Short mmCIF file of C-alpha atoms in Angstrom, two decimals:
data_model
loop_
_atom_site.label_atom_id
_atom_site.label_comp_id
_atom_site.label_asym_id
_atom_site.label_seq_id
_atom_site.Cartn_x
_atom_site.Cartn_y
_atom_site.Cartn_z
CA MET A 1 -131.98 23.77 -4.87
CA ILE A 2 -131.97 20.44 -6.59
CA LEU A 3 -130.03 20.70 -9.97
CA PRO A 4 -131.18 18.42 -12.81
CA ILE A 5 -128.81 15.80 -13.88
CA TYR A 6 -127.56 15.95 -17.49
CA ILE A 7 -128.10 12.78 -19.47
CA TYR A 8 -125.67 10.96 -21.81
CA GLY A 9 -125.58 13.01 -25.14
CA GLN A 10 -125.37 16.25 -23.56
CA PRO A 11 -122.50 18.19 -24.95
CA VAL A 12 -121.08 19.39 -21.63
CA LEU A 13 -120.33 15.76 -20.36
CA ARG A 14 -117.79 15.31 -23.29
CA LYS A 15 -116.14 18.79 -22.56
CA VAL A 16 -112.88 19.04 -20.42
CA ALA A 17 -113.89 21.00 -17.28
CA GLU A 18 -111.67 24.17 -16.55
CA ASP A 19 -110.17 24.60 -13.25
CA ILE A 20 -111.69 27.32 -11.08
CA THR A 21 -110.45 30.05 -8.84
CA PRO A 22 -111.29 31.43 -5.35
CA ASP A 23 -113.49 34.14 -6.76
CA TYR A 24 -115.92 31.61 -8.47
CA PRO A 25 -119.31 33.21 -8.00
CA GLU A 26 -121.28 31.46 -5.31
CA LEU A 27 -119.31 28.47 -4.87
CA LYS A 28 -120.51 27.39 -1.49
CA GLN A 29 -123.90 27.34 -2.52
CA PHE A 30 -123.22 25.46 -5.75
CA ILE A 31 -121.49 22.94 -3.71
CA SER A 32 -124.54 22.65 -1.16
CA ASP A 33 -126.98 22.40 -4.18
CA MET A 34 -124.76 19.48 -5.63
CA TYR A 35 -125.14 17.86 -2.22
CA GLU A 36 -128.76 18.22 -2.38
CA THR A 37 -128.86 17.05 -5.81
CA LEU A 38 -126.67 13.99 -5.11
CA ALA A 39 -128.82 13.10 -2.03
CA ALA A 40 -132.14 13.31 -4.14
CA SER A 41 -130.71 11.02 -6.72
CA GLU A 42 -129.17 8.61 -4.18
CA GLY A 43 -125.68 8.67 -5.71
CA ILE A 44 -122.40 8.60 -4.00
CA GLY A 45 -120.52 11.06 -6.35
CA LEU A 46 -121.53 14.01 -8.65
CA ALA A 47 -119.20 16.14 -11.04
CA ALA A 48 -119.98 19.68 -12.15
CA PRO A 49 -120.38 18.66 -15.79
CA GLN A 50 -123.40 16.23 -14.69
CA VAL A 51 -125.15 19.45 -13.63
CA GLY A 52 -124.28 21.36 -16.71
CA ARG A 53 -121.26 23.09 -15.69
CA ALA A 54 -117.84 22.43 -17.24
CA ASP A 55 -115.83 23.44 -14.08
CA ARG A 56 -113.45 21.35 -12.01
CA ILE A 57 -115.65 20.53 -9.03
CA VAL A 58 -116.75 17.29 -7.76
CA ILE A 59 -118.49 16.10 -4.49
CA ILE A 60 -118.37 12.69 -2.98
CA ASP A 61 -120.39 11.34 -0.26
CA LEU A 62 -119.44 7.92 0.93
CA ASP A 63 -121.17 8.22 4.21
CA VAL A 64 -124.35 6.41 2.72
CA LEU A 65 -122.30 3.36 2.38
CA SER A 66 -121.04 3.39 6.01
CA ASP A 67 -122.95 0.19 7.04
CA ASP A 68 -121.25 -1.90 4.45
CA LEU A 69 -117.97 0.20 4.40
CA PRO A 70 -117.54 1.35 8.07
CA GLU A 71 -114.22 3.18 7.29
CA TYR A 72 -116.21 5.78 5.40
CA LYS A 73 -118.40 6.73 8.06
CA GLY A 74 -118.87 10.59 7.88
CA PHE A 75 -116.80 10.61 4.53
CA ARG A 76 -118.24 13.76 2.71
CA GLN A 77 -116.00 15.83 0.53
CA ALA A 78 -115.77 18.56 -2.05
CA PHE A 79 -112.84 18.36 -4.46
CA ILE A 80 -111.79 21.62 -6.27
CA ASN A 81 -109.53 21.47 -9.08
CA PRO A 82 -108.89 17.74 -8.68
CA HIS A 83 -106.14 16.32 -10.75
CA ILE A 84 -104.84 12.53 -10.79
CA ILE A 85 -101.13 12.94 -10.85
CA GLU A 86 -100.20 9.21 -11.08
CA TYR A 87 -101.81 5.81 -11.29
CA ASP A 88 -100.24 2.80 -9.53
CA ASP A 89 -101.05 0.03 -12.14
CA SER A 90 -99.42 -2.55 -9.91
CA LYS A 91 -102.90 -3.65 -8.61
CA THR A 92 -106.45 -3.51 -10.45
CA ASP A 93 -109.71 -4.25 -9.70
CA SER A 94 -112.90 -4.84 -11.73
CA SER A 95 -116.18 -3.85 -10.42
CA GLU A 96 -119.62 -2.86 -11.86
CA GLU A 97 -120.22 0.86 -11.97
CA GLY A 98 -123.27 3.03 -12.85
CA CYS A 99 -123.61 6.80 -13.40
CA LEU A 100 -126.35 9.11 -12.80
CA SER A 101 -125.79 10.40 -16.33
CA LEU A 102 -126.57 6.99 -17.65
CA PRO A 103 -129.45 5.63 -15.95
CA ALA A 104 -130.00 1.94 -15.91
CA ILE A 105 -126.69 1.13 -17.29
CA HIS A 106 -124.37 -0.86 -15.35
CA GLU A 107 -121.04 -2.33 -16.63
CA LYS A 108 -117.69 -3.79 -15.09
CA VAL A 109 -114.87 -1.23 -15.26
CA THR A 110 -111.46 -2.18 -14.29
CA ARG A 111 -109.24 0.51 -12.49
CA PRO A 112 -106.16 0.96 -10.47
CA THR A 113 -106.76 0.36 -6.85
CA ARG A 114 -104.27 3.30 -5.93
CA ILE A 115 -103.90 6.94 -7.41
CA HIS A 116 -101.83 9.92 -6.49
CA VAL A 117 -104.21 12.96 -6.50
CA LYS A 118 -103.94 16.60 -6.10
CA TRP A 119 -106.71 18.74 -5.08
CA MET A 120 -108.10 21.80 -3.06
CA ASP A 121 -110.90 21.81 -0.33
CA GLU A 122 -113.58 24.56 -0.28
CA GLU A 123 -111.25 26.69 1.42
CA PHE A 124 -108.90 26.46 -1.40
CA GLN A 125 -106.21 24.54 0.75
CA PRO A 126 -103.98 22.41 -1.23
CA HIS A 127 -104.36 18.61 -0.51
CA ASP A 128 -101.72 15.89 -2.24
CA GLU A 129 -101.97 12.47 -1.28
CA TRP A 130 -102.30 8.82 -2.33
CA ILE A 131 -105.66 7.36 -2.25
CA ASP A 132 -106.31 3.63 -2.33
CA GLY A 133 -109.43 1.29 -2.10
CA TYR A 134 -113.24 2.22 -2.89
CA LEU A 135 -112.42 6.11 -2.56
CA ALA A 136 -109.71 5.67 -5.35
CA ARG A 137 -112.26 4.05 -7.54
CA VAL A 138 -114.95 6.57 -6.95
CA MET A 139 -112.40 9.35 -7.42
CA GLN A 140 -111.31 8.01 -10.68
CA HIS A 141 -115.29 7.52 -11.82
CA GLU A 142 -115.92 11.31 -10.91
CA PHE A 143 -112.49 12.89 -12.03
CA ASP A 144 -113.15 11.33 -15.51
CA HIS A 145 -116.22 13.52 -15.92
CA LEU A 146 -113.83 16.50 -15.58
CA ASP A 147 -111.88 15.20 -18.53
CA GLY A 148 -115.09 14.58 -20.86
CA LYS A 149 -115.13 10.65 -20.23
CA MET A 150 -117.67 8.36 -18.70
CA PHE A 151 -117.17 4.98 -17.53
CA ILE A 152 -118.72 3.59 -20.60
CA ASP A 153 -115.63 4.88 -22.41
CA ARG A 154 -113.65 2.22 -20.17
CA VAL A 155 -115.27 -0.88 -21.27
CA SER A 156 -114.57 -3.22 -24.42
CA SER A 157 -115.71 -2.26 -27.77
CA LEU A 158 -118.07 -5.54 -27.63
CA ARG A 159 -119.64 -4.37 -24.30
CA ARG A 160 -119.98 -0.66 -25.72
CA GLN A 161 -121.68 -2.35 -28.82
CA LEU A 162 -124.03 -4.59 -26.69
CA ILE A 163 -125.21 -1.54 -24.90
CA SER A 164 -125.53 0.92 -27.85
CA SER A 165 -129.25 0.56 -28.05
CA LYS A 166 -129.52 1.56 -24.33
CA LEU A 167 -127.14 4.80 -25.14
CA LYS A 168 -129.23 5.71 -28.18
CA ALA A 169 -132.31 5.52 -25.82
CA LEU A 170 -130.72 7.88 -23.47
CA THR A 171 -130.02 10.24 -26.17
CA GLN A 172 -133.60 10.24 -27.25
CA GLY A 173 -134.96 10.81 -23.82
CA ARG A 174 -136.32 6.90 -23.51
CA TYR A 175 -135.33 6.17 -20.18
CA ARG A 176 -136.92 6.18 -16.58
CA CYS A 177 -135.30 7.36 -13.41
CA GLY A 178 -136.49 8.82 -10.06
CA TYR A 179 -134.51 12.26 -10.02
CA LYS A 180 -134.77 15.31 -11.90
CA THR A 181 -132.80 15.27 -15.36
CA LYS A 182 -131.87 17.24 -18.37
CA PRO A 183 -132.28 15.17 -21.38
CA VAL A 184 -130.71 15.80 -24.86
CA ARG A 185 -133.20 18.11 -26.76
CA LYS A 186 -133.48 17.36 -30.56
#
């Protein structure tokens, strides 16, 4: 089932998400719905808060980029209770980011290129590893959602001020996008 993407201004996007337990109701179905939603919105990552649940669940599908990034051919992964343990700040990269919860807004964001992450897979098997490259950027973007943050929180105050009218328009439901959304209701 395709779920609506919650748009900037929705309170759930600013909540810190909670870890889940193996008895989480219908986890496999929820993850399946998240993948279906991600495909319908043509994104590469989706966090549970973006579909209205303040739970530490993220899915990432980089297979759609495999023509340009062949190392991600077949990469499709759910991350349960992910936490970034450490950032390797010795090398950073600035790249433009966008977000399904912020339609039509794109800004350059500087992030470390390598991170130490712990998470569980769908079977609740633990993983603990260093991730680098493009996947590290996507993980940081998606895991930020689990901490109530968005990529616009990582841009300069000047850039933030320059996009303030676009952000206000989002909170007022004035935007267009080609996927199902849940705007803020006043």
